[in-house]
mmCIF file of N, CA and C in Angstrom:
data_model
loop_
_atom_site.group_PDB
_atom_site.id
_atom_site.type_symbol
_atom_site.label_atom_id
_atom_site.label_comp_id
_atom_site.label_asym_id
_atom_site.label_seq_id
_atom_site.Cartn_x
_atom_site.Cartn_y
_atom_site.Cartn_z
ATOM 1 N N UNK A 1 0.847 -1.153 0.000
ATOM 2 C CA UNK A 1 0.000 0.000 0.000
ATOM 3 C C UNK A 1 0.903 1.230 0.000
ATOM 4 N N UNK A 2 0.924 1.930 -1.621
ATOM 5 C CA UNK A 2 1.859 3.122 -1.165
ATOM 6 C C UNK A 2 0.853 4.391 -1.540
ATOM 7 N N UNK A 3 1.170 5.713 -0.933
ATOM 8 C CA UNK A 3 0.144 6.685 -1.481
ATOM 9 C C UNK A 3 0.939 8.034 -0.501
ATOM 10 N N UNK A 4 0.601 8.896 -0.927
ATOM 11 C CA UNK A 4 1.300 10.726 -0.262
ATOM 12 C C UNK A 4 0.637 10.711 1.240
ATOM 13 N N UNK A 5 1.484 11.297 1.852
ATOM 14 C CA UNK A 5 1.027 11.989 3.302
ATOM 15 C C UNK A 5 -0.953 11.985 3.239
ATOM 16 N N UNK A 6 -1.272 11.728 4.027
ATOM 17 C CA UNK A 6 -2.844 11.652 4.206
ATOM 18 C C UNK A 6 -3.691 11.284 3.329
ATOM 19 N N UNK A 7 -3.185 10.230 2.506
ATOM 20 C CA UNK A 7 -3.765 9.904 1.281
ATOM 21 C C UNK A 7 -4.887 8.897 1.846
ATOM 22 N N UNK A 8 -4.845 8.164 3.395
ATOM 23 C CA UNK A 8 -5.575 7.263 3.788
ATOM 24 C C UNK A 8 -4.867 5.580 3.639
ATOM 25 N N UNK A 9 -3.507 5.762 3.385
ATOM 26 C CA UNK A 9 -3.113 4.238 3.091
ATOM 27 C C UNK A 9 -2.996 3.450 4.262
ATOM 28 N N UNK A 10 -2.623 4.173 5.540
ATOM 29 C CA UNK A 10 -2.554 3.438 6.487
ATOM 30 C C UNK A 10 -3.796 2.948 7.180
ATOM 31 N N UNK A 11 -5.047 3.343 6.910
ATOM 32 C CA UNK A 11 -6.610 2.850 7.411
ATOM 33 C C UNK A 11 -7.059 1.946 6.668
ATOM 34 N N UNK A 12 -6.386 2.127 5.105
ATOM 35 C CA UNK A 12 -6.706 1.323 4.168
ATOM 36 C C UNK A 12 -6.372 -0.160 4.484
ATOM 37 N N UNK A 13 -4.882 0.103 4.567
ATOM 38 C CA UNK A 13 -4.091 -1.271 4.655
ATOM 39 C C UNK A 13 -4.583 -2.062 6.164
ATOM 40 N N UNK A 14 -4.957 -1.609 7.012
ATOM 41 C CA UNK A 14 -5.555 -1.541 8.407
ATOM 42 C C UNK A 14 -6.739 -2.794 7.595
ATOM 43 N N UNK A 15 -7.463 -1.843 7.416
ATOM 44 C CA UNK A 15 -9.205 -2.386 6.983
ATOM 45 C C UNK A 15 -8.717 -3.537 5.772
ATOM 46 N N UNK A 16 -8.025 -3.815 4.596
ATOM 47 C CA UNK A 16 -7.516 -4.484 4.291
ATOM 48 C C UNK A 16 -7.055 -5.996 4.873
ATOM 49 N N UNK A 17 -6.678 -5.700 6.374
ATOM 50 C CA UNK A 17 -5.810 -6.863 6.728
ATOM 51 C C UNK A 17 -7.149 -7.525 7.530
ATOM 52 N N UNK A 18 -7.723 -6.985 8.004
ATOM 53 C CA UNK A 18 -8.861 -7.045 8.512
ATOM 54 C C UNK A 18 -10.279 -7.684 8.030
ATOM 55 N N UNK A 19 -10.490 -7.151 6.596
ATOM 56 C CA UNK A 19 -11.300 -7.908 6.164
ATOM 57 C C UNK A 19 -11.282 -9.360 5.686
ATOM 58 N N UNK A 20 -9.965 -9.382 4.708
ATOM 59 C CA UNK A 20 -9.261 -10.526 4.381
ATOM 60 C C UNK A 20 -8.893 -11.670 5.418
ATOM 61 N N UNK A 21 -8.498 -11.040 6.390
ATOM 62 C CA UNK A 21 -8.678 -12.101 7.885
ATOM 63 C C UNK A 21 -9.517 -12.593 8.369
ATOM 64 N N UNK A 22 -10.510 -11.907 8.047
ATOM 65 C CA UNK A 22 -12.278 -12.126 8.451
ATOM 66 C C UNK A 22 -12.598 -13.452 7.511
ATOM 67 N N UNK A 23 -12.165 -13.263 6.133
ATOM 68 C CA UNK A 23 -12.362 -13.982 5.098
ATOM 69 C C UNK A 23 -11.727 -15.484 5.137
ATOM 70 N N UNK A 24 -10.497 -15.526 5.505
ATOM 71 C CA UNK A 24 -9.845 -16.415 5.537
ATOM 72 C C UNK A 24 -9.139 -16.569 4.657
ATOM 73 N N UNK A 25 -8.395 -15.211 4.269
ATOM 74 C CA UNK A 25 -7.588 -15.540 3.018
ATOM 75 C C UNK A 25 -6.926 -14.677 3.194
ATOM 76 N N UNK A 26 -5.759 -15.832 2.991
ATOM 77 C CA UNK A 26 -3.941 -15.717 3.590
ATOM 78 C C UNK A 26 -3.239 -13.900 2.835
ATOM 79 N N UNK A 27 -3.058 -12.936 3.193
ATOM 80 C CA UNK A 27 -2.611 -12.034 2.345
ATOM 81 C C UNK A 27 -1.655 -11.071 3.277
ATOM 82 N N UNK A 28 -0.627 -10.750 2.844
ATOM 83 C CA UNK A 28 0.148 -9.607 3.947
ATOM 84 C C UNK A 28 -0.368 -8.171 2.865
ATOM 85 N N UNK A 29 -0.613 -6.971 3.960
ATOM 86 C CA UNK A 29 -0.705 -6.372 3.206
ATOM 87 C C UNK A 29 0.015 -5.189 3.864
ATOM 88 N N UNK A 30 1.194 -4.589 3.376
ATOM 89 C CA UNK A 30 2.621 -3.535 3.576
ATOM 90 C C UNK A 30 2.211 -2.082 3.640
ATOM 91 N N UNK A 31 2.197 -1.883 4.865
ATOM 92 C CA UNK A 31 1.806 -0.554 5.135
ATOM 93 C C UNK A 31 2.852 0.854 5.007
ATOM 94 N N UNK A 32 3.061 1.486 3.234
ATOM 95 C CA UNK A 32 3.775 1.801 3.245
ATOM 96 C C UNK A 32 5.375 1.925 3.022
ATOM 97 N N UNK A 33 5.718 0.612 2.626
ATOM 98 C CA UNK A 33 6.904 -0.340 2.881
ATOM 99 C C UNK A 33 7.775 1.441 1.837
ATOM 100 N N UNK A 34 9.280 1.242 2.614
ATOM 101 C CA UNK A 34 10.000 1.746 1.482
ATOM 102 C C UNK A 34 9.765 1.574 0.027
ATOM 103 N N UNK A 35 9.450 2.865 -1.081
ATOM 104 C CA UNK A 35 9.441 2.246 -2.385
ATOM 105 C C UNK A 35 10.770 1.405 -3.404
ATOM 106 N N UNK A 36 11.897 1.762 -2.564
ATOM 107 C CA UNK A 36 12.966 1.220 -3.066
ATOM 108 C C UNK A 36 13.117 -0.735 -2.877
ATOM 109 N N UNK A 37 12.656 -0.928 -1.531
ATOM 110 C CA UNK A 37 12.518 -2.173 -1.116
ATOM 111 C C UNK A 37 11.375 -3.078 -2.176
ATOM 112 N N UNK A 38 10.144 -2.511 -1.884
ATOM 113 C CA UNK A 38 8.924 -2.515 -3.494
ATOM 114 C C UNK A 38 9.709 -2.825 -4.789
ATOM 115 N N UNK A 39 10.458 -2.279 -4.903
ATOM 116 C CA UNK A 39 10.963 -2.280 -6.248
ATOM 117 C C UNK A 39 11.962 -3.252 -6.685
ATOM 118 N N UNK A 40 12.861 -3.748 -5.314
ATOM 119 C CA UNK A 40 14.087 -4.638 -5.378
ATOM 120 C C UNK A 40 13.649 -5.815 -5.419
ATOM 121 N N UNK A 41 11.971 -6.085 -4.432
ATOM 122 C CA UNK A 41 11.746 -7.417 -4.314
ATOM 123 C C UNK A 41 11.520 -8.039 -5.151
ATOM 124 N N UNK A 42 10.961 -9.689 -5.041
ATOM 125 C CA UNK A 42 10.436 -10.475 -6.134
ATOM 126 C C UNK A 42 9.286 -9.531 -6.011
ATOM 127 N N UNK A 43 8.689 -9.294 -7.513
ATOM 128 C CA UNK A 43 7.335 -8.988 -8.156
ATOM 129 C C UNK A 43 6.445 -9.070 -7.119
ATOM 130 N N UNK A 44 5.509 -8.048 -6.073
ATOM 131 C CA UNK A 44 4.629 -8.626 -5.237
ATOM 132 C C UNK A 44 3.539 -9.013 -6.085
ATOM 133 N N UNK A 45 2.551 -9.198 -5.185
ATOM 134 C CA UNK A 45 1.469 -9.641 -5.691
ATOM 135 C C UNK A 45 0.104 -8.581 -6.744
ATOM 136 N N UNK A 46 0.623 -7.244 -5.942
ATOM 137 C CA UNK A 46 -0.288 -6.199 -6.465
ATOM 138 C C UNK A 46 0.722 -5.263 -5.171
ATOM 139 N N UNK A 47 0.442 -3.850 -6.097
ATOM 140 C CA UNK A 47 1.191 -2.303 -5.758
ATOM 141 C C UNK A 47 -0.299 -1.566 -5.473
ATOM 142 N N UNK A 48 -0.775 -1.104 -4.404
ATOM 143 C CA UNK A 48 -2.324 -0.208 -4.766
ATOM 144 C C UNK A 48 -1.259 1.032 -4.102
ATOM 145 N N UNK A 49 -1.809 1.931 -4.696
ATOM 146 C CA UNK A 49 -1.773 3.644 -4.540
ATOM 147 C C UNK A 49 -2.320 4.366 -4.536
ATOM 148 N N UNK A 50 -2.687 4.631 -2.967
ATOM 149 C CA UNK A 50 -3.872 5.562 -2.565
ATOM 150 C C UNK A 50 -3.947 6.705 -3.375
ATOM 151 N N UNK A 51 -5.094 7.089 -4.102
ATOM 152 C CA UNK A 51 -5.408 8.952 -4.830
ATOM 153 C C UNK A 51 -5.591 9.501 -3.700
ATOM 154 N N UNK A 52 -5.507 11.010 -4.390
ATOM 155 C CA UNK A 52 -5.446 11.599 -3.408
ATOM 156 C C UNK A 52 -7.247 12.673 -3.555
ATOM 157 N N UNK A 53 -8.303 11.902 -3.115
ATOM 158 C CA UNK A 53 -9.506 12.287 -3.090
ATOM 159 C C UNK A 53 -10.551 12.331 -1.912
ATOM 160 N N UNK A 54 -9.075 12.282 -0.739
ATOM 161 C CA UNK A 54 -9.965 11.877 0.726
ATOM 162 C C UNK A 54 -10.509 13.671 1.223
ATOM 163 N N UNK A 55 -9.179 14.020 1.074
ATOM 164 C CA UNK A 55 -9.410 15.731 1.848
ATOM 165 C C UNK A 55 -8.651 16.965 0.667
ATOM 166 N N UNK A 56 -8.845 18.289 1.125
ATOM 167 C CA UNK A 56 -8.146 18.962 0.045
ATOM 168 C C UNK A 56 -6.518 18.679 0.389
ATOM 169 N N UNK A 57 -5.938 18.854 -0.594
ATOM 170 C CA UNK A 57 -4.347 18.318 -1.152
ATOM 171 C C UNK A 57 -3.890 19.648 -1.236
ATOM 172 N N UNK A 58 -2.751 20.056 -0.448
ATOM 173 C CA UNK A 58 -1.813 21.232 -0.817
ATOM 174 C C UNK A 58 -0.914 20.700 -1.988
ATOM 175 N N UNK A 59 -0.022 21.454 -2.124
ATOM 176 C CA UNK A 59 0.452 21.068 -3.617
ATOM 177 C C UNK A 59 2.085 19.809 -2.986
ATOM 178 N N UNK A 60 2.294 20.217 -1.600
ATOM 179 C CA UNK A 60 3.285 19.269 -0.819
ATOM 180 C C UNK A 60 2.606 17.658 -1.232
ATOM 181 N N UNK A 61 1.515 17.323 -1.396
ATOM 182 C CA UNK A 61 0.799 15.833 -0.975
ATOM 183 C C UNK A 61 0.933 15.336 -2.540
ATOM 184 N N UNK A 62 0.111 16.774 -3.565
ATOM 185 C CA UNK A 62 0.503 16.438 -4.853
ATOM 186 C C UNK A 62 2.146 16.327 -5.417
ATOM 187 N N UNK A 63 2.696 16.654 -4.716
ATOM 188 C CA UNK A 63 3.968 16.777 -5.127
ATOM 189 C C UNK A 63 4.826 14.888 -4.272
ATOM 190 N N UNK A 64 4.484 14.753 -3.435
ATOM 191 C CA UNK A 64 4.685 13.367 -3.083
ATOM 192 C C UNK A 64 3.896 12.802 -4.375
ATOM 193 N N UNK A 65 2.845 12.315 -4.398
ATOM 194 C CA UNK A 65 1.771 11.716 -5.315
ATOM 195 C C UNK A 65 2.945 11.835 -6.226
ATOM 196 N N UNK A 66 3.138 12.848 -7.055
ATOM 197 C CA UNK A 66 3.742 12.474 -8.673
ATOM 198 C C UNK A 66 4.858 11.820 -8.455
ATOM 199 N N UNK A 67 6.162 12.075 -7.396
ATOM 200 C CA UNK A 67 7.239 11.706 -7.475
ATOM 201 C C UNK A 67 6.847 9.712 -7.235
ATOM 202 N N UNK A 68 6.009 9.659 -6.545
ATOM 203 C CA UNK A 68 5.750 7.817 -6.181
ATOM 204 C C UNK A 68 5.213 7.794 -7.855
ATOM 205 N N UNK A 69 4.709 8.096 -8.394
ATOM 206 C CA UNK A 69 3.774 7.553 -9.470
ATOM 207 C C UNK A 69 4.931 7.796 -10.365
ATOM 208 N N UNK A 70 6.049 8.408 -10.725
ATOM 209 C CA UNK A 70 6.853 8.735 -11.503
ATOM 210 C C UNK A 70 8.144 7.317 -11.249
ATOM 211 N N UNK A 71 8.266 7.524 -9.787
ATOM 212 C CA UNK A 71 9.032 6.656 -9.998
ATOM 213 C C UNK A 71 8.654 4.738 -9.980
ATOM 214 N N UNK A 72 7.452 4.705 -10.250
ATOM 215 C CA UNK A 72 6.598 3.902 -10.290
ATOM 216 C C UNK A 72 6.628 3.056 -11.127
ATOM 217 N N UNK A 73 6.570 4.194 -12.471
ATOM 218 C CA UNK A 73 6.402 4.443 -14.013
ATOM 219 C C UNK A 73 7.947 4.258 -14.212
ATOM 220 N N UNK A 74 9.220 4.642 -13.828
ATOM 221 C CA UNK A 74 10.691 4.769 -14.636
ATOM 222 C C UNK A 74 10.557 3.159 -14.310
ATOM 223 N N UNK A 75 10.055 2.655 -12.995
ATOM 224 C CA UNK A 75 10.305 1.110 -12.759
ATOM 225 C C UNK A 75 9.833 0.097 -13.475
ATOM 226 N N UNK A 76 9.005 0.635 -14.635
ATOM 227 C CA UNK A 76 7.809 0.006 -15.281
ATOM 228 C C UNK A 76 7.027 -1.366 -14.295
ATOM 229 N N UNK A 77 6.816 -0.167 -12.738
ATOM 230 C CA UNK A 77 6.162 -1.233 -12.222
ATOM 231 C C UNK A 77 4.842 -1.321 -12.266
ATOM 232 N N UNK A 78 4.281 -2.710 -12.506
ATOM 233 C CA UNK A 78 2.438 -2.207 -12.534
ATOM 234 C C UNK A 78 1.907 -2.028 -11.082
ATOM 235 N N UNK A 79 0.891 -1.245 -10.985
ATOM 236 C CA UNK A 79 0.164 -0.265 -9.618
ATOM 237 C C UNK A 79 -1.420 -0.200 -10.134
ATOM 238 N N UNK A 80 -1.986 -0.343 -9.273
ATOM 239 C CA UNK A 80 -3.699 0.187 -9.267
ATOM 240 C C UNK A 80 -3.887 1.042 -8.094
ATOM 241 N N UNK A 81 -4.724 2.088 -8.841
ATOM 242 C CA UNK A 81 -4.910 3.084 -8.117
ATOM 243 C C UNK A 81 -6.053 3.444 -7.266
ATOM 244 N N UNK A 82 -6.368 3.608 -5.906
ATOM 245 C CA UNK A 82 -7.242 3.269 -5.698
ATOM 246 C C UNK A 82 -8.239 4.257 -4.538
ATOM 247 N N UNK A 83 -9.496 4.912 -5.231
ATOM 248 C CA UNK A 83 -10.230 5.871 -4.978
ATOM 249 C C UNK A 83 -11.102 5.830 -4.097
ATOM 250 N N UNK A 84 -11.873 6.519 -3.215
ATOM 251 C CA UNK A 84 -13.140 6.476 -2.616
ATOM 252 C C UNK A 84 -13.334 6.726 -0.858
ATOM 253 N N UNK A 85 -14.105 6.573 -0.041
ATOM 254 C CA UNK A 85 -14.205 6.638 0.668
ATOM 255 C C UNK A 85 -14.906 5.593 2.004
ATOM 256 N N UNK A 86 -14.502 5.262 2.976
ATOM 257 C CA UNK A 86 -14.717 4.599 4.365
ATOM 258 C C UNK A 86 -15.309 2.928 3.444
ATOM 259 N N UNK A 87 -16.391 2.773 3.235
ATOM 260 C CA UNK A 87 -16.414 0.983 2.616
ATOM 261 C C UNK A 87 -16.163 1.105 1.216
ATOM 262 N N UNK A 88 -16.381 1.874 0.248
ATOM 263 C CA UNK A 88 -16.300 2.495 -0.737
ATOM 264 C C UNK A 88 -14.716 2.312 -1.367
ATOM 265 N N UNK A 89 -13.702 2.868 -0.255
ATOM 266 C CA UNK A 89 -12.415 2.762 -0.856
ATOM 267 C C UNK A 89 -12.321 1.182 -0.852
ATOM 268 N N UNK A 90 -12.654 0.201 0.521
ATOM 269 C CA UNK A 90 -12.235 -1.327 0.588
ATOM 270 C C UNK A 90 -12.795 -1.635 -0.082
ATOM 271 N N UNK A 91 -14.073 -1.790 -0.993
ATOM 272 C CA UNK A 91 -14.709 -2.473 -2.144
ATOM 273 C C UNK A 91 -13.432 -2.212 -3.155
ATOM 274 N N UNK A 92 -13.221 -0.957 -3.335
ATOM 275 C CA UNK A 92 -12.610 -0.527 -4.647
ATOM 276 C C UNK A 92 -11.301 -1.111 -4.202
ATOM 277 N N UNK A 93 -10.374 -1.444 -3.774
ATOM 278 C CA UNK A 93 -9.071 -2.107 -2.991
ATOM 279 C C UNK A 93 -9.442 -3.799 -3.432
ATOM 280 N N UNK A 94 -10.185 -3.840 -3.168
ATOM 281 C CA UNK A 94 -10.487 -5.388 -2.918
ATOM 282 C C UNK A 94 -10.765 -6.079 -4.511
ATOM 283 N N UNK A 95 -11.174 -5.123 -4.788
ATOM 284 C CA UNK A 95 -11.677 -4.857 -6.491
ATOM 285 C C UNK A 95 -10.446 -5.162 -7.290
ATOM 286 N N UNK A 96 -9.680 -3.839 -6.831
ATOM 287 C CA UNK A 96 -8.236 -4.015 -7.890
ATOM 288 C C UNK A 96 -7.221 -5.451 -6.773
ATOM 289 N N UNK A 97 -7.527 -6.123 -6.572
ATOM 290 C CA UNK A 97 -6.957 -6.979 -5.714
ATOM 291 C C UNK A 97 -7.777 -8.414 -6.417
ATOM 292 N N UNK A 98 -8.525 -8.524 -6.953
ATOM 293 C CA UNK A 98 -9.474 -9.859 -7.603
ATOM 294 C C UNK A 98 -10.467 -10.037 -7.200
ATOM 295 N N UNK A 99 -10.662 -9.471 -5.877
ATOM 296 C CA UNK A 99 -11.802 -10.527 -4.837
ATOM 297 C C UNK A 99 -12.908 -9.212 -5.241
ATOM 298 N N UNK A 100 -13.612 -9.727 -5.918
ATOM 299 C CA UNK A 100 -14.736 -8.134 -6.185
ATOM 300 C C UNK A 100 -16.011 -8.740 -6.402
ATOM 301 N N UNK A 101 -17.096 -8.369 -6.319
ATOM 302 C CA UNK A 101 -18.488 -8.856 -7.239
ATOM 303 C C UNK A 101 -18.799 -8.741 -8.256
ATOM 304 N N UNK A 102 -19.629 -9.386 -9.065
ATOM 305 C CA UNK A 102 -20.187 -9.731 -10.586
ATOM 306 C C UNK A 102 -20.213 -8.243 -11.330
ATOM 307 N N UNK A 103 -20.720 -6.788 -10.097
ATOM 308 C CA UNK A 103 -21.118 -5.990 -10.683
ATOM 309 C C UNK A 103 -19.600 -5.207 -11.083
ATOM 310 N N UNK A 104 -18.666 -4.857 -9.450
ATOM 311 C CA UNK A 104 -17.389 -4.446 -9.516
ATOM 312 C C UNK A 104 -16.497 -5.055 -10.774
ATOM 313 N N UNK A 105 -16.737 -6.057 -11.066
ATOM 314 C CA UNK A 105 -15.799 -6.527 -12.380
ATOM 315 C C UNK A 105 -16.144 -6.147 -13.215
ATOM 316 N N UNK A 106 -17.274 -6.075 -13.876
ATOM 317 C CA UNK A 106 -17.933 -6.389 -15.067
ATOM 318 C C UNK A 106 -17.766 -4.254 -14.913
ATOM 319 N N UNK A 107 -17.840 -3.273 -13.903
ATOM 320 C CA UNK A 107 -16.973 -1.564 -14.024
ATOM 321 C C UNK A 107 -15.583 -1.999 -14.375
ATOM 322 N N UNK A 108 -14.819 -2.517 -13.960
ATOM 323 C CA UNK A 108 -13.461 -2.391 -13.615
ATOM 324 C C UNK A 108 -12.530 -3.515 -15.072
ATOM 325 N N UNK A 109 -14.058 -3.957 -15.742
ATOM 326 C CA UNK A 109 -13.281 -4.754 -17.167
ATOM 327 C C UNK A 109 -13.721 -3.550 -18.040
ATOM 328 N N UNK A 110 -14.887 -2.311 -17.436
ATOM 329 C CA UNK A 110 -15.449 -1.512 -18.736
ATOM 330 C C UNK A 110 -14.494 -0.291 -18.691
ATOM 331 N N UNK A 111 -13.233 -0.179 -17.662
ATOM 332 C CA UNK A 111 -12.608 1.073 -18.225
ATOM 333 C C UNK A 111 -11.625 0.279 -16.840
ATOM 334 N N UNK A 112 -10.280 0.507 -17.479
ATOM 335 C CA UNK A 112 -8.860 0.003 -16.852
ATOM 336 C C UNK A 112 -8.779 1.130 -15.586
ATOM 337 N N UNK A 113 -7.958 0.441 -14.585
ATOM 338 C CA UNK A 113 -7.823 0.731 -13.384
ATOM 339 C C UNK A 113 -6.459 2.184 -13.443
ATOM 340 N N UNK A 114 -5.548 2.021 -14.649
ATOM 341 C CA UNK A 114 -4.543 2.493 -14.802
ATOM 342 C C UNK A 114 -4.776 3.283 -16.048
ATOM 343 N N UNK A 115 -4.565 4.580 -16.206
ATOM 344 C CA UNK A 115 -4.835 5.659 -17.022
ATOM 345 C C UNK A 115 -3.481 5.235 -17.930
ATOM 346 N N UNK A 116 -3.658 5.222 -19.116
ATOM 347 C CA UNK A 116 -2.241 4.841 -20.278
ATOM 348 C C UNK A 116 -2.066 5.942 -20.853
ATOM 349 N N UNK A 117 -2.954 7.114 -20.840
ATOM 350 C CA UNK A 117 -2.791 8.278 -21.833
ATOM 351 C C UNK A 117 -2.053 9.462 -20.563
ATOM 352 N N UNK A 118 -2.126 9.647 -19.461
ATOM 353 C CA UNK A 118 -1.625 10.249 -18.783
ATOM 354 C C UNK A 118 -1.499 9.889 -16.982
ATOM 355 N N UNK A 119 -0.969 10.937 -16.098
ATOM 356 C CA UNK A 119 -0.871 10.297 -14.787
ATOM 357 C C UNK A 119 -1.556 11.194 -14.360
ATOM 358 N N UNK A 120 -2.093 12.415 -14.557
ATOM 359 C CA UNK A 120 -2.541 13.297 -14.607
ATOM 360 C C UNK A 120 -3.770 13.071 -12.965
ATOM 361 N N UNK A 121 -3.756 13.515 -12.197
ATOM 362 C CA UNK A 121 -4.774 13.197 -10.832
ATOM 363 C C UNK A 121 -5.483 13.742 -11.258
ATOM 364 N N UNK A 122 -5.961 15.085 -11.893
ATOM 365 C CA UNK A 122 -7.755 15.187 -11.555
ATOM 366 C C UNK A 122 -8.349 14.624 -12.980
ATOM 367 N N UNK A 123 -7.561 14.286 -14.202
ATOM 368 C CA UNK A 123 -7.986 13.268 -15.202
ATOM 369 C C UNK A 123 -8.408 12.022 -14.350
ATOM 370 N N UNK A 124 -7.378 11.350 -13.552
ATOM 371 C CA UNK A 124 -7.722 9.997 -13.084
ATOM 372 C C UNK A 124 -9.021 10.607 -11.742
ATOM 373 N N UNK A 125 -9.157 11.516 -11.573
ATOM 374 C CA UNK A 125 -10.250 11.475 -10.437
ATOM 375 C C UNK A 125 -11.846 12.084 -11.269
ATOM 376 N N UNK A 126 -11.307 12.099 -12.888
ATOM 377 C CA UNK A 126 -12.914 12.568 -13.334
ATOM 378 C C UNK A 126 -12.860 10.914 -13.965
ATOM 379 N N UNK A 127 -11.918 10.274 -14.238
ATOM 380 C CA UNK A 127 -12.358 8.599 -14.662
ATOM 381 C C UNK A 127 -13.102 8.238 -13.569
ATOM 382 N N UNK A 128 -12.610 8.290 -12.310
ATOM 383 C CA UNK A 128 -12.982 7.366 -11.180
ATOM 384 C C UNK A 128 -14.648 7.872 -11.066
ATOM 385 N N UNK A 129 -14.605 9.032 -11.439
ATOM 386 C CA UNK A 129 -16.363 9.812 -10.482
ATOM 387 C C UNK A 129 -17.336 8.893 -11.767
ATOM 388 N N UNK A 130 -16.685 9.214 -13.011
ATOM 389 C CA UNK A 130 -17.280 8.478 -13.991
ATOM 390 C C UNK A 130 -17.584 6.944 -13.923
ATOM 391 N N UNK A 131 -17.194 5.922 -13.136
ATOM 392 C CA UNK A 131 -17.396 5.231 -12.722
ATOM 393 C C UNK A 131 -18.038 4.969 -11.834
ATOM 394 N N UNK A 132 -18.283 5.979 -11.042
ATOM 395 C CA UNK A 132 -19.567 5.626 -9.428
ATOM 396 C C UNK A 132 -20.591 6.291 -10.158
ATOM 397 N N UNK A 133 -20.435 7.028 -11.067
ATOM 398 C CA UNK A 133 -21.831 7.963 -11.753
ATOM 399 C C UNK A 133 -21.678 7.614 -13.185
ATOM 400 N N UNK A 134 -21.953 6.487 -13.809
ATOM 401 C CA UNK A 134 -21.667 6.433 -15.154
ATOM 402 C C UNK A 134 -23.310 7.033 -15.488
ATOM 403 N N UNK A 135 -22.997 7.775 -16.734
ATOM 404 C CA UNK A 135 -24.004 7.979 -17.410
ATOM 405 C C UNK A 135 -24.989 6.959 -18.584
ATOM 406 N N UNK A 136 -25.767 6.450 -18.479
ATOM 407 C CA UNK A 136 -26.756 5.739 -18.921
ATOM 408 C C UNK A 136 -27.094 6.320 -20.618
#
C-alpha cells in the first residue's frame, strides 16, 4: 500500500488486513513499505496507490503523489490506483486486488484501473467519479 502523506493508506491497509482475515484468506498487506525495497523485491502480488480524493491536497501531498507515481512508471512497475471513501475505498481495494463482485468486475473490465494516456490526478479522479456515476 503506497500513497502521499494523508492519502488514507494506512486505514486502508488496516481495513484491508482485517477484512481478508475475516475472510480467511492468507494475504500480507505492507503498510507503506520503502518504495525502493517494493521495487528490489520479487514482483509482489499487487502495488495499490492511494489517490489523493480523501481531503483537500496542498500542492506538498501532490507533489509526493507524482514523485511515487513517476518513480513507479521509470520502474515500469504495474500499480492500481485506488479511490473512494470509508467501505467504498475497501470495495474498490479489494476490487483491484481480484476478490470483487459480478457488478465491480464487469466496471473495472469496462474502463482500466490504470490511465495509459496520462498520470494526470484530476484526469484519473474525473475517470474514477465516472465510474460511481456512469451515465446511462
Amino acid at each position: 500500500m503506497l500513497g502521499a502523506a494523508r492519502s488514507g493508506k494506512t486505514r486502508l491497509a488496516r481495513e484491508l488486513r482485517n477484512l481478508l482475515a475475516h475472510d480467511g484468506r492468507p494475504c500480507q498487506v505492507d503498510d507503506d513499505p520503502p518504495l525502493e525495497a517494493v521495487l528490489a523485491a520479487p514482483r509482489p502480488d499487487a502495488i495499490l496507490l492511494c489517490g489523493l480524493d480523501l481531503a483537500s491536497f496542498g500542492p506538498v501531498y501532490s507533489r509526493q503523489d507524482s514523485v511515487l507515481r513517476a518513480q513507479l512508471a521509470s520502474a515500469l512497475a504495474e500499480y492500481r490506483i485506488v479511490y473512494g471513501s470509508g467501505e467504498a475505498r475497501s470495495r474498490n481495494a479489494l476490487a483491484a486486488l481480484g476478490f470483487a463482485t459480478p457488478d465491480a468486475l464487469r466496471l473495472a473490465a469496462a474502463r482500466p484501473w490504470r490511465c495509459e494516456e496520462c498520470s494526470d490526478p484530476h484526469c484519473e479522479r474525473r475517470l474514477f467519479h465516472g465510474l460511481l456515476h456512469p451515465s446511462h
